[in-house]
CSV table of C-alpha atoms in Angstrom, one decimal:
chain,number,residue,atom,x,y,z
A,1302,MET,CA,-18.7,-83.2,35.6
A,1303,GLY,CA,-21.6,-80.8,36.4
A,1304,LEU,CA,-21.1,-80.5,40.1
A,1305,ASP,CA,-17.3,-80.6,40.0
A,1306,PHE,CA,-17.2,-77.9,37.4
A,1307,ILE,CA,-19.5,-75.6,39.3
A,1308,ARG,CA,-17.4,-76.0,42.5
A,1309,THR,CA,-14.2,-75.2,40.7
A,1310,ALA,CA,-15.5,-72.4,38.6
A,1311,ALA,CA,-17.6,-70.6,41.2
A,1312,PRO,CA,-15.8,-67.9,43.3
A,1313,GLY,CA,-15.2,-68.8,46.9
A,1314,PHE,CA,-16.9,-67.0,49.7
A,1315,ASN,CA,-14.8,-66.0,52.7
A,1316,ARG,CA,-16.5,-64.4,55.7
A,1317,VAL,CA,-14.2,-61.5,56.9
A,1318,LEU,CA,-14.6,-58.3,58.8
A,1319,ASP,CA,-14.9,-55.3,56.6
A,1320,ARG,CA,-12.3,-53.0,58.2
A,1321,ARG,CA,-13.2,-50.0,55.9
A,1322,LEU,CA,-16.8,-50.2,57.2
A,1323,VAL,CA,-15.5,-50.1,60.8
A,1324,GLU,CA,-13.3,-47.1,60.0
A,1325,LEU,CA,-16.3,-45.3,58.4
A,1326,HIS,CA,-18.3,-45.7,61.6
A,1327,SER,CA,-15.5,-44.4,63.9
A,1328,PRO,CA,-15.5,-40.6,64.3
A,1329,LYS,CA,-12.6,-38.6,63.0
A,1330,LEU,CA,-11.6,-35.0,63.3
A,1331,PHE,CA,-13.1,-34.0,59.9
A,1332,SER,CA,-16.0,-36.5,59.7
A,1333,LEU,CA,-19.5,-35.3,59.3
A,1334,ASN,CA,-21.0,-37.4,62.1
A,1335,MET,CA,-19.2,-36.1,65.2
A,1336,PRO,CA,-20.6,-37.2,68.5
A,1337,ILE,CA,-22.6,-34.6,70.4
A,1338,VAL,CA,-20.7,-33.7,73.6
A,1339,SER,CA,-22.1,-31.3,76.2
A,1340,ARG,CA,-19.7,-28.4,76.6
A,1341,THR,CA,-21.9,-26.4,79.1
A,1342,ALA,CA,-23.3,-27.0,82.5
A,1343,ARG,CA,-25.5,-25.3,85.0
A,1344,ALA,CA,-24.0,-24.3,88.3
A,1345,ASP,CA,-25.5,-22.8,91.5
A,1346,LEU,CA,-24.0,-19.6,92.8
A,1347,TYR,CA,-22.4,-19.4,96.3
A,1348,GLY,CA,-23.4,-16.4,98.3
A,1349,ASP,CA,-23.6,-13.0,96.5
A,1350,ALA,CA,-20.8,-13.5,94.1
A,1351,ASP,CA,-20.6,-10.8,91.4
A,1352,VAL,CA,-20.2,-12.6,88.0
A,1353,THR,CA,-20.5,-11.3,84.4
A,1354,PRO,CA,-21.0,-13.2,81.2
A,1355,GLY,CA,-17.8,-13.8,79.3
A,1356,GLU,CA,-15.7,-13.9,82.5
A,1357,LYS,CA,-12.9,-16.5,82.5
A,1358,VAL,CA,-12.9,-18.9,85.5
A,1359,LEU,CA,-11.2,-22.1,86.7
A,1360,LEU,CA,-13.2,-25.3,86.6
A,1361,ARG,CA,-12.1,-28.2,88.9
A,1362,VAL,CA,-13.5,-31.6,89.6
A,1363,VAL,CA,-13.8,-32.5,93.3
A,1364,LYS,CA,-15.2,-35.9,93.9
A,1365,ASP,CA,-18.4,-35.8,91.8
A,1366,LYS,CA,-18.9,-32.0,91.8
A,1367,VAL,CA,-17.5,-29.4,89.4
A,1368,ILE,CA,-16.3,-26.4,91.3
A,1369,VAL,CA,-16.1,-22.9,89.7
A,1370,GLN,CA,-13.3,-20.7,91.0
A,1371,ARG,CA,-12.1,-17.1,90.5
A,1372,LEU,CA,-8.5,-17.0,91.8
A,1373,ASN,CA,-8.8,-18.7,95.2
A,1374,THR,CA,-12.5,-18.0,95.8
A,1375,ILE,CA,-15.2,-20.6,95.0
A,1376,ILE,CA,-18.1,-18.8,93.3
A,1377,ALA,CA,-20.3,-21.7,92.2
A,1378,ALA,CA,-20.7,-25.4,92.2
A,1379,CYS,CA,-22.3,-27.9,89.8
A,1380,PRO,CA,-23.3,-31.0,91.7
A,1381,ASN,CA,-25.0,-32.8,88.8
A,1382,ALA,CA,-22.9,-31.9,85.7
A,1383,PRO,CA,-23.4,-33.9,82.5
A,1384,ALA,CA,-21.2,-37.0,82.3
A,1385,GLU,CA,-19.4,-35.8,79.1
A,1386,PHE,CA,-18.6,-32.5,80.8
A,1387,VAL,CA,-17.0,-34.2,83.8
A,1388,ALA,CA,-15.2,-36.7,81.6
A,1389,HIS,CA,-13.7,-33.9,79.5
A,1390,LEU,CA,-12.4,-32.2,82.7
A,1391,ARG,CA,-11.0,-35.4,84.1
A,1392,ALA,CA,-9.1,-36.0,80.9
A,1393,GLY,CA,-7.3,-32.8,81.6
A,1394,ALA,CA,-6.2,-33.8,85.1
A,1395,GLY,CA,-9.5,-32.5,86.6
A,1396,ILE,CA,-8.8,-28.8,85.8
A,1397,ALA,CA,-9.8,-26.6,82.9
A,1398,GLU,CA,-10.4,-23.0,82.0
A,1399,GLY,CA,-14.0,-22.1,81.7
A,1400,GLU,CA,-16.1,-19.2,80.7
A,1401,ILE,CA,-19.4,-17.9,82.1
A,1402,VAL,CA,-21.9,-18.1,79.3
A,1403,SER,CA,-25.0,-16.7,81.0
A,1404,VAL,CA,-26.1,-15.6,84.4
A,1405,GLN,CA,-29.7,-16.0,85.8
A,1406,PRO,CA,-30.0,-13.7,88.8
A,1407,ILE,CA,-33.5,-14.8,89.8
A,1408,SER,CA,-32.6,-18.5,90.2
A,1409,GLN,CA,-29.0,-17.7,91.4
A,1410,THR,CA,-27.6,-20.0,88.7
A,1411,LEU,CA,-25.1,-19.6,85.9
A,1412,GLU,CA,-24.2,-21.5,82.8
A,1413,ILE,CA,-20.5,-22.3,82.4
A,1414,GLY,CA,-18.7,-23.6,79.3
A,1415,ILE,CA,-15.3,-25.1,78.7
A,1416,CYS,CA,-12.8,-22.9,76.8
A,1417,GLU,CA,-10.8,-24.6,74.1
């Protein structure tokens, strides 16, 4: 009677996946723990292009480089952009509108960001 009673009265244990726990760990729009995504990259200027911070430009992905264009003129290129930056551009068919965040005239580089 002792062992049979314990087996019938004790709650059963079922090993299952806690779906609510998985949902808590997946990022949502309004969650507090959003993944950090790089939205800016450093690009090298071509020639003596005159650029100003805040200027809107076109960003394109060509092979593994990010090209910065003003109308039909290439003004800068970013050969080693962050992977998240390139992935965000490729998700939008390889083209996005960007903004020049800052210009470093001594090193002939500029910082570009993706406009949202």
